PDB file of C-alpha atoms in Angstrom:
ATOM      1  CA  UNK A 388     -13.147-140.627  25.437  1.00 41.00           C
ATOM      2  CA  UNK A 389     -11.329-138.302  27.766  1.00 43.00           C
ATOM      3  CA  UNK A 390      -8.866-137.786  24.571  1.00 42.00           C
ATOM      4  CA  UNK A 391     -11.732-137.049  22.687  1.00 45.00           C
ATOM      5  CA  UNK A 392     -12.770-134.575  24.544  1.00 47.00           C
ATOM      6  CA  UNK A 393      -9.911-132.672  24.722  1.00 45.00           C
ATOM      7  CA  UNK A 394      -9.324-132.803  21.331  1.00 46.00           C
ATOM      8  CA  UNK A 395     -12.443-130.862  21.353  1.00 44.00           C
ATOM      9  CA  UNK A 396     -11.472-128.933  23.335  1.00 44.00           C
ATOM     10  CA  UNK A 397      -8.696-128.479  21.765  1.00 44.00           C
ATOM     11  CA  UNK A 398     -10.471-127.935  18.462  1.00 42.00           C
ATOM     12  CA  UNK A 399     -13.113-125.787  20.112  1.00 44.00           C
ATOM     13  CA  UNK A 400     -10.092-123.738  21.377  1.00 44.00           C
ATOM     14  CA  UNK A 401      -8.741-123.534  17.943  1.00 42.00           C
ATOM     15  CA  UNK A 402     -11.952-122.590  16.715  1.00 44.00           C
ATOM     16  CA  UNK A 403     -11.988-120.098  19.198  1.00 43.00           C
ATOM     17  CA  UNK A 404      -8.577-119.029  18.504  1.00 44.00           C
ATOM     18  CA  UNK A 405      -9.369-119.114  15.088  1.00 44.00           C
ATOM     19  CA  UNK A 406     -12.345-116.802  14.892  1.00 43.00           C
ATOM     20  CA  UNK A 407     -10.874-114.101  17.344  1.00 44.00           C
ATOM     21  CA  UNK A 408      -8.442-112.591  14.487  1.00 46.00           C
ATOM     22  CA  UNK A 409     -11.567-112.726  12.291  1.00 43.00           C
ATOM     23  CA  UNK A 410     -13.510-110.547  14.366  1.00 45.00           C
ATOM     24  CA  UNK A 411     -10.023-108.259  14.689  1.00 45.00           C
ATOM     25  CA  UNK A 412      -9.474-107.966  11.033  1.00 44.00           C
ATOM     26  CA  UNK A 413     -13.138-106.910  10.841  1.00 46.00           C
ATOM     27  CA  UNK A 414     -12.019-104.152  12.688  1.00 44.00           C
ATOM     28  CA  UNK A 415      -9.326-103.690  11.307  1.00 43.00           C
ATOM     29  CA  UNK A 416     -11.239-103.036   8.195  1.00 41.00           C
ATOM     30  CA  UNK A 417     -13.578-101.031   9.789  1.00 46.00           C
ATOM     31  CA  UNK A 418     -11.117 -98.855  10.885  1.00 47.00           C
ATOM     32  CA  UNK A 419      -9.299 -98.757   7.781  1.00 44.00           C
ATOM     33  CA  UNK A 420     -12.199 -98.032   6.440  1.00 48.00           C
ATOM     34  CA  UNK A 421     -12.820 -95.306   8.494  1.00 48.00           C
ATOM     35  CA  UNK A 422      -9.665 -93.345   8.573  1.00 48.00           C
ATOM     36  CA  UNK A 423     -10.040 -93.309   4.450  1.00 46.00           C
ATOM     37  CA  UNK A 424     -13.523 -91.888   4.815  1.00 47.00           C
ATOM     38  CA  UNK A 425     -12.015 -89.377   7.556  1.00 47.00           C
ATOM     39  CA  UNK A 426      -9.079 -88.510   5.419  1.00 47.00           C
ATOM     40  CA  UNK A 427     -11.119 -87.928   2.354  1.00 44.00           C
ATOM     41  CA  UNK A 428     -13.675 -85.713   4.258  1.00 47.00           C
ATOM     42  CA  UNK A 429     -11.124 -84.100   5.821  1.00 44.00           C
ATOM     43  CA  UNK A 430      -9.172 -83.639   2.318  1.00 46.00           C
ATOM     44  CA  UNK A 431     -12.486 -82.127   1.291  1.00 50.00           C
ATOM     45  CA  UNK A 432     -12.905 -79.932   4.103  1.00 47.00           C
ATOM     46  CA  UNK A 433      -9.145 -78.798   3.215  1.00 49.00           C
ATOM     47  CA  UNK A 434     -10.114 -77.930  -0.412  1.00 49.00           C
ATOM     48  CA  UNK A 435     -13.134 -75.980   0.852  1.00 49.00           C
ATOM     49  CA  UNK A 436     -11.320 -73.833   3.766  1.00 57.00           C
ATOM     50  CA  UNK A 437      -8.459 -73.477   1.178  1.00 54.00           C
ATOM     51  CA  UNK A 438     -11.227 -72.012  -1.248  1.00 60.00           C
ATOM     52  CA  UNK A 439     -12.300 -69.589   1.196  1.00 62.00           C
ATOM     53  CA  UNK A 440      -9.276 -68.771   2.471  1.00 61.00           C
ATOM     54  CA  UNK A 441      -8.316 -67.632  -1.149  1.00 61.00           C
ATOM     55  CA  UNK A 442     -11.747 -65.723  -1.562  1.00 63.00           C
ATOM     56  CA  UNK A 443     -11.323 -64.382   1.792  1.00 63.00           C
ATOM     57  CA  UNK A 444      -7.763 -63.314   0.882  1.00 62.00           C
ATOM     58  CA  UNK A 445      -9.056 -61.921  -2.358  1.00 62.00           C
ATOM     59  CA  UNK A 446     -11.630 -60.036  -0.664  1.00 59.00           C
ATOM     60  CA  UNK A 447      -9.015 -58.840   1.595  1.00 58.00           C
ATOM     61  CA  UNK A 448      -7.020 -57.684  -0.999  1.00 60.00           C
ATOM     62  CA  UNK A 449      -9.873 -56.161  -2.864  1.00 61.00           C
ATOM     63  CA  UNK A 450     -10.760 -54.023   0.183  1.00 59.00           C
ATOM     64  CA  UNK A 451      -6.947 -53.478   0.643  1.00 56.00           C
ATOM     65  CA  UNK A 452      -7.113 -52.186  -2.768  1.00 54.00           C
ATOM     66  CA  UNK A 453      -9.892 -49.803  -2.183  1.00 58.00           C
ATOM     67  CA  UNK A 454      -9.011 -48.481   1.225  1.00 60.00           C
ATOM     68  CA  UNK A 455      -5.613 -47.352  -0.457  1.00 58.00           C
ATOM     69  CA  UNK A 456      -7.148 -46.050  -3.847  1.00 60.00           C
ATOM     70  CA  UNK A 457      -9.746 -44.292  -1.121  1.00 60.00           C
ATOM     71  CA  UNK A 458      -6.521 -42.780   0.787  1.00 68.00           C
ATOM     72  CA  UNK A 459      -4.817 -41.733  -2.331  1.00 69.00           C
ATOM     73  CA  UNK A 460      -7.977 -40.189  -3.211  1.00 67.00           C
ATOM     74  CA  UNK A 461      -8.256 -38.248  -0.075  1.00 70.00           C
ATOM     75  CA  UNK A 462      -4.855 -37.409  -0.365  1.00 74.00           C
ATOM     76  CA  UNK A 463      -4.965 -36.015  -4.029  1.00 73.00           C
ATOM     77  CA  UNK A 464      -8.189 -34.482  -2.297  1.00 70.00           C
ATOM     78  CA  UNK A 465      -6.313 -32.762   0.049  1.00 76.00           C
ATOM     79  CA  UNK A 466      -3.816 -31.698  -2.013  1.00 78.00           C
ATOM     80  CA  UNK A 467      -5.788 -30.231  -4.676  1.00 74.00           C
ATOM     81  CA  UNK A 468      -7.965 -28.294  -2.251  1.00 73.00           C
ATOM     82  CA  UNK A 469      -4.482 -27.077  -0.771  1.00 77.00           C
ATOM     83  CA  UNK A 470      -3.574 -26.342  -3.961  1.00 75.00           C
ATOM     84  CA  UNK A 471      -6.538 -24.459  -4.995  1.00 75.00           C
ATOM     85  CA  UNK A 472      -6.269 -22.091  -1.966  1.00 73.00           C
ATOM     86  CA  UNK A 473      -2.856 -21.449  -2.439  1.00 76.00           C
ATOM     87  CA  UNK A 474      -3.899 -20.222  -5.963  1.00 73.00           C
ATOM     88  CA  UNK A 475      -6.701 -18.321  -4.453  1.00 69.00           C
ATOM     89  CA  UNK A 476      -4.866 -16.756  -1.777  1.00 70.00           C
ATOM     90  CA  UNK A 477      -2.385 -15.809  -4.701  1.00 73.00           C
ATOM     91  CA  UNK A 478      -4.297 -14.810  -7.093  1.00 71.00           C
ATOM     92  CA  UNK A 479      -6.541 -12.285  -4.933  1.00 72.00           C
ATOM     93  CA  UNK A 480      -3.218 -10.900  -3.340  1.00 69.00           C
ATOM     94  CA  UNK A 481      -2.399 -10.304  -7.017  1.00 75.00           C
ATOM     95  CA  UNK A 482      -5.611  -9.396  -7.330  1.00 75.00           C
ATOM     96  CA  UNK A 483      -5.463  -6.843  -4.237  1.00 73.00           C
ATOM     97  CA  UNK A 484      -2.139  -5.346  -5.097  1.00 74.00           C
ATOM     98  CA  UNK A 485      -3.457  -4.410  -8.873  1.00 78.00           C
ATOM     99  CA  UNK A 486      -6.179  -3.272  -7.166  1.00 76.00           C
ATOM    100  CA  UNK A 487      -3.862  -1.007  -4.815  1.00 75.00           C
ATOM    101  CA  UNK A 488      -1.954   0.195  -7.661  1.00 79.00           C
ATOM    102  CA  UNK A 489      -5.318   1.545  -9.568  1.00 80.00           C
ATOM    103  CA  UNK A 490      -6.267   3.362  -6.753  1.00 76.00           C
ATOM    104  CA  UNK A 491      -2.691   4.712  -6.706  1.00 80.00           C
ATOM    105  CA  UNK A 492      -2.911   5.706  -9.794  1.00 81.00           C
ATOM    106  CA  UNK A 493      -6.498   7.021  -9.808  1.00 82.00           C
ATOM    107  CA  UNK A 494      -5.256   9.073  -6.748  1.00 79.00           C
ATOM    108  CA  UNK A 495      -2.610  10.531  -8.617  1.00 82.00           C
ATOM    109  CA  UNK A 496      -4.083  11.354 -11.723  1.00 85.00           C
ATOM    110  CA  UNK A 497      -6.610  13.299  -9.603  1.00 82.00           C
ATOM    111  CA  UNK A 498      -3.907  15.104  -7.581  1.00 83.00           C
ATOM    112  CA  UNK A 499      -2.556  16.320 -11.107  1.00 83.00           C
ATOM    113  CA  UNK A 500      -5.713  17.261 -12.446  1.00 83.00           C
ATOM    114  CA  UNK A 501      -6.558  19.372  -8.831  1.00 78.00           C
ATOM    115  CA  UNK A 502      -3.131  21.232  -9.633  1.00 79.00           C
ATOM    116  CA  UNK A 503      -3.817  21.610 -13.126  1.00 81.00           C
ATOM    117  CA  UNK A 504      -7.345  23.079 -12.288  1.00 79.00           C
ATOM    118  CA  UNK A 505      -5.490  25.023  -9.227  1.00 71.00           C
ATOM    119  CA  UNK A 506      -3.097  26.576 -11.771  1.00 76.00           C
ATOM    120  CA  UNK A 507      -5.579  27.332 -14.028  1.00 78.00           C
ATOM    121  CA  UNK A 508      -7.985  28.890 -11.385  1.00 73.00           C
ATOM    122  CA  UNK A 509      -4.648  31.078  -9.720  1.00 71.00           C
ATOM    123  CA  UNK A 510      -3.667  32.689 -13.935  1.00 75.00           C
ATOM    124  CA  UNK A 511      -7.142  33.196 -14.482  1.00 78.00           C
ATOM    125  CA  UNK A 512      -7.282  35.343 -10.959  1.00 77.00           C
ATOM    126  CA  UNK A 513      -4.161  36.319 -10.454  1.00 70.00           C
ATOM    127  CA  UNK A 514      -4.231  39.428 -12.031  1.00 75.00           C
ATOM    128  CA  UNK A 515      -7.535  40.434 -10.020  1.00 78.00           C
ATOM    129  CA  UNK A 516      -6.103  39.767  -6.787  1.00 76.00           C
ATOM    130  CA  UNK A 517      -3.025  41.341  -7.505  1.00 74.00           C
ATOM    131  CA  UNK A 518      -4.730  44.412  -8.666  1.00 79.00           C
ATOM    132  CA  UNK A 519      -6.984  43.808  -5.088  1.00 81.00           C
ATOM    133  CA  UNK A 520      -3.804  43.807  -3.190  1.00 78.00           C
ATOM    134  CA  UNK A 521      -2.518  46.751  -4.539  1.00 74.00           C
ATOM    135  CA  UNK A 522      -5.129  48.657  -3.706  1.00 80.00           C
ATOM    136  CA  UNK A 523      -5.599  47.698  -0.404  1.00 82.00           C
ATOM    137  CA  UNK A 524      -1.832  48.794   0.083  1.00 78.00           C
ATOM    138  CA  UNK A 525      -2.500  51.785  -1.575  1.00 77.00           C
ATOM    139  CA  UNK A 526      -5.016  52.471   1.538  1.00 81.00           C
ATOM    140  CA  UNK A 527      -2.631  50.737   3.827  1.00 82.00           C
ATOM    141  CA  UNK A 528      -0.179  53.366   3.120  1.00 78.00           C
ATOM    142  CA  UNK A 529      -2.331  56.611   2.883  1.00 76.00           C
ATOM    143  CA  UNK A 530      -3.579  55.650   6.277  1.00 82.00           C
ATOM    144  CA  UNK A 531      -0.389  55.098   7.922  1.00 83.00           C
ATOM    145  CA  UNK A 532       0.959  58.296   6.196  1.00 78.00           C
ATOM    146  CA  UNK A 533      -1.456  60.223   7.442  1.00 78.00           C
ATOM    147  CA  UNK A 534      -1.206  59.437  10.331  1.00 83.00           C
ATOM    148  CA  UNK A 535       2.765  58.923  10.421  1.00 84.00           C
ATOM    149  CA  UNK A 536       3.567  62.174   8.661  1.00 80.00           C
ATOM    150  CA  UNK A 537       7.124  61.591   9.075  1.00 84.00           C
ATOM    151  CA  UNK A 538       7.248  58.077   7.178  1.00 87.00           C
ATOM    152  CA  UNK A 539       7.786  59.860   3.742  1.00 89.00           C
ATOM    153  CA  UNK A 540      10.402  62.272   5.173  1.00 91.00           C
ATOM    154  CA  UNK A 541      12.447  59.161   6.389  1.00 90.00           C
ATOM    155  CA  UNK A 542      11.986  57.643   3.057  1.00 89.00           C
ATOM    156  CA  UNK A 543      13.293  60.489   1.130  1.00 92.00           C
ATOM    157  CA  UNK A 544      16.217  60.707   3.583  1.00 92.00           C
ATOM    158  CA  UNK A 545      17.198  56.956   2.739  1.00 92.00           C
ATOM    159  CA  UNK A 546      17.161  58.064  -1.114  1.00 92.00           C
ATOM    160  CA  UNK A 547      19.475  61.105  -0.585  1.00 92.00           C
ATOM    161  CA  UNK A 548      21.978  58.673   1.009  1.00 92.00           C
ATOM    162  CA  UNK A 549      22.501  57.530  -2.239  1.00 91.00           C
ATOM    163  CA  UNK A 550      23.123  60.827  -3.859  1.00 91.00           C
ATOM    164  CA  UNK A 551      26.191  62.336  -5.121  1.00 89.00           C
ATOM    165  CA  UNK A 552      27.948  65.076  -2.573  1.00 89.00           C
ATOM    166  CA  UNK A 553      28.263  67.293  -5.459  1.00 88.00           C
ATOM    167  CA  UNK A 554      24.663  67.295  -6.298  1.00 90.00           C
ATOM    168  CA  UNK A 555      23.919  71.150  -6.405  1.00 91.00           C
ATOM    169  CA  UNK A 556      19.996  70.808  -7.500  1.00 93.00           C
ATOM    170  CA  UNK A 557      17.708  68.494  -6.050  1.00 94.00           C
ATOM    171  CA  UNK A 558      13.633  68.874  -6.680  1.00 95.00           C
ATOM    172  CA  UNK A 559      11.248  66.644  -4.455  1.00 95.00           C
ATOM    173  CA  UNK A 560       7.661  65.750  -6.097  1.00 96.00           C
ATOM    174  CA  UNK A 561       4.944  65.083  -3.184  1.00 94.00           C
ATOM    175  CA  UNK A 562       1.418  64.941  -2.674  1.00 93.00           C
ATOM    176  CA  UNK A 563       0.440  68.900  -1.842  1.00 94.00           C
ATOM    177  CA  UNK A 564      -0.378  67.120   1.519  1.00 91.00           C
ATOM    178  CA  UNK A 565       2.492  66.641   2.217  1.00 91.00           C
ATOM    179  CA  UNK A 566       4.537  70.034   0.760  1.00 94.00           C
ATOM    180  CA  UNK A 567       4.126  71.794   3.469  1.00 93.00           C
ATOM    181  CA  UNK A 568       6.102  69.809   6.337  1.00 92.00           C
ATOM    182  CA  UNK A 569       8.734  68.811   3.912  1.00 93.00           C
ATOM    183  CA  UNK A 570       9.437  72.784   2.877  1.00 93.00           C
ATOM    184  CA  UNK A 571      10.692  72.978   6.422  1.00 92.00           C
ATOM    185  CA  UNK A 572      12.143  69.691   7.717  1.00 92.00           C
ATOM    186  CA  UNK A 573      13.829  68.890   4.143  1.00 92.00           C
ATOM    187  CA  UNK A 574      16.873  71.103   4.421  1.00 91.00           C
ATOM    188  CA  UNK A 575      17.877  70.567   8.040  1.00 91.00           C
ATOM    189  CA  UNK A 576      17.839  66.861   6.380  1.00 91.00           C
ATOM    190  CA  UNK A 577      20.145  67.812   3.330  1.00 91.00           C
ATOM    191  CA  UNK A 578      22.799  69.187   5.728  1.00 90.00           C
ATOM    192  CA  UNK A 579      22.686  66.378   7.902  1.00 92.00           C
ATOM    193  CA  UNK A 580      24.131  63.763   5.362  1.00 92.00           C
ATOM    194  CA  UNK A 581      26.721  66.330   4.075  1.00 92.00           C
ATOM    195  CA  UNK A 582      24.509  67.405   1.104  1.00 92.00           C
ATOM    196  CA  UNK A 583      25.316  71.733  -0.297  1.00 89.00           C
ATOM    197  CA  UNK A 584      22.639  71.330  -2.907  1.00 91.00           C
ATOM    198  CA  UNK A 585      19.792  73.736  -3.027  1.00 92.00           C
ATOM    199  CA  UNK A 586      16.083  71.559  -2.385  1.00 92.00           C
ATOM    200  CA  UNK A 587      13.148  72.413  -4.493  1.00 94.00           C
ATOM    201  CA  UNK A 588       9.529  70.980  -2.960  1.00 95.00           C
ATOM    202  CA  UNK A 589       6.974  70.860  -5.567  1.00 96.00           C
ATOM    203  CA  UNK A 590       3.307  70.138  -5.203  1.00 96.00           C
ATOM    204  CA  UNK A 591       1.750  66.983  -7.701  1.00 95.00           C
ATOM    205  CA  UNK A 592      -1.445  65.905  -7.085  1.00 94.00           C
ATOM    206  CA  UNK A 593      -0.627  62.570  -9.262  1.00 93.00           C
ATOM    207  CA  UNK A 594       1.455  61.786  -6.576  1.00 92.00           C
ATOM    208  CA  UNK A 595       0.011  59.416  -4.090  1.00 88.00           C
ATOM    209  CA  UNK A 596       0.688  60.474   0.198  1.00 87.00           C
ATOM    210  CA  UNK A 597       3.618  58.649   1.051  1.00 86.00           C
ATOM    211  CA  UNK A 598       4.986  58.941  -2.171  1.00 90.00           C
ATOM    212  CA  UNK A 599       7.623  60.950  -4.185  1.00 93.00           C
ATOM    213  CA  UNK A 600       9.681  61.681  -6.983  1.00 95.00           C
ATOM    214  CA  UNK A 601      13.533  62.942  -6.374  1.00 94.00           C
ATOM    215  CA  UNK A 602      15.073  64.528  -9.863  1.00 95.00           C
ATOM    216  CA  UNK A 603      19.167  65.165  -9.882  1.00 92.00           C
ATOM    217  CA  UNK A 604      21.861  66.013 -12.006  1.00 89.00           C
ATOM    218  CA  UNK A 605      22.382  61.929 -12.478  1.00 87.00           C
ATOM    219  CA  UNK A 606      18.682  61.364 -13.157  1.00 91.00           C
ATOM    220  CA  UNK A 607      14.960  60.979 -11.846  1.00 94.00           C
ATOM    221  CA  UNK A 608      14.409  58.390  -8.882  1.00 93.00           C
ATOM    222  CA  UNK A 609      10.664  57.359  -8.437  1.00 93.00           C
ATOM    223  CA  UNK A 610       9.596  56.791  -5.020  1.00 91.00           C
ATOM    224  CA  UNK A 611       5.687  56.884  -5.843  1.00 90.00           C
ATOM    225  CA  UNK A 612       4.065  54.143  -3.648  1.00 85.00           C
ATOM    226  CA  UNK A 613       2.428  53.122  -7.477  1.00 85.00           C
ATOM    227  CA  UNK A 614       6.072  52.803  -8.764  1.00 86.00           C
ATOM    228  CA  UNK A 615       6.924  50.406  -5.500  1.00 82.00           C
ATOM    229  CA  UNK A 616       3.686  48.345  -6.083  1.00 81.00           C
ATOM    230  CA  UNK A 617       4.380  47.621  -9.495  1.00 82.00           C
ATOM    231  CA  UNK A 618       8.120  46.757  -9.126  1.00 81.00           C
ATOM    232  CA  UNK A 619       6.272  44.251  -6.769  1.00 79.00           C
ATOM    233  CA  UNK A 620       3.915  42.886  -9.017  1.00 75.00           C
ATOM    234  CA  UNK A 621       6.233  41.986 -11.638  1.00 79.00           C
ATOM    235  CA  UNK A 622       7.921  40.167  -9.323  1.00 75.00           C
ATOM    236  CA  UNK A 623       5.201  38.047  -8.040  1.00 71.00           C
ATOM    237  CA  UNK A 624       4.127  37.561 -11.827  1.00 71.00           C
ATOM    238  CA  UNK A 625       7.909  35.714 -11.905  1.00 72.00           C
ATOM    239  CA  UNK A 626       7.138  33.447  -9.359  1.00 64.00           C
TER     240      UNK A 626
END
């Protein structure tokens, strides 16, 4: 009996023994079992990150994309706008210096037409203000002749200067103003500058005070302030 029983025990130990790997390989299933279900969720979760990622990137890229096209726009932007007010700045200097020259010319062409109209004004009046002149050195004159009696004796001594030692006949023209003085001042003059010719004073009202008319041998010299005036105008007219 006491063999018996350990048998039993025996068996009941092998029973024992024998149902412990069961419940082990149980486990082992389960766990098996588990760690495919974790690999294939995790496999999944893998495929859907992966997925994302790639959208994600693809978004990136996109946005990449359009921040660079949005630089390059800005740039071209830029550099049109730079462009444009380079050409601006260009064209209104252009515009400015044209501009200058215009007014250059317009100044110009007015210049030549005041000088035109000047020189058209000065021949039309010339004449008129010569003849003005004259006169008012014709007065001029008388008055200083008058009053400076000896101005035409000093001019007709600066004529005889001129004359010939061997003149023998000299006749002096003069206002009848004037006759008198020279009748007695006249010769002492003649000797003076060497002179043996006999003077002749004659009285001509045509003759203007100041004035005279010396005839010689060698010819007539005219002394008349009118004769002096005119020699003047012509040469003004010349100029």
């Amino acid at each position: 009996m006491i063999i018996k029983r350990k048998k039993t025990k025996q068996a009941e130990g092998v029973e024992e023994q024998q149902t412990v790997p069961v419940q082990q390989e149980d486990k082992v299933v389960e766990s098996l079992d588990t760690e495919e279900e974790k690999d294939i969720d995790l496999f999944n979760l893998d495929n859907i990150d992966f997925k994302q990622r790639q959208e994600r990137r693809r978004g990136d890229r996109r946005r990449g994309f359009r921040r660079i096209d949005d630089r390059n726009l800005i740039s071209r932007a830029k550099e049109e706008a730079k462009a444009i007010k380079e050409a601006a700045a260009k064209e209104g200097y252009q515009e400015g210096l044209q501009a200058a020259k215009d007014d250059l010319d317009s100044v110009k062409t007015a210049i030549q037409e005041f000088f035109n109209a000047k020189q058209e004004v000065y021949d039309n009046i010339a004449p008129d203000i010569l003849e003005i002149s004259f006169d008012i050195a014709k007065k001029i004159i008388k008055k200083e002749t008058i009053e400076h009696p000896e101005i035409i004796l000093d001019n007709i001594k600066d004529i005889m200067k001129g004359l010939s030692k061997e003149e023998t006949k000299i006749t002096v023209k003069v206002n009848p103003a004037q006759a008198p003085m020279l009748k007695q001042d006249l010769p002492e003059v003649s000797s003076s500058l060497g002179l043996e010719a006999k003077i002749y004073i004659i009285p001509d009202e045509s003759i203007m005070e100041g004035g005279c008319i010396l005839t010689t041998t060698n010819g007539v010299i005219d002394a008349t302030i009118e004769s002096q005036l005119a020699v003047i105008s012509e040469v003004l007219k010349e100029i």
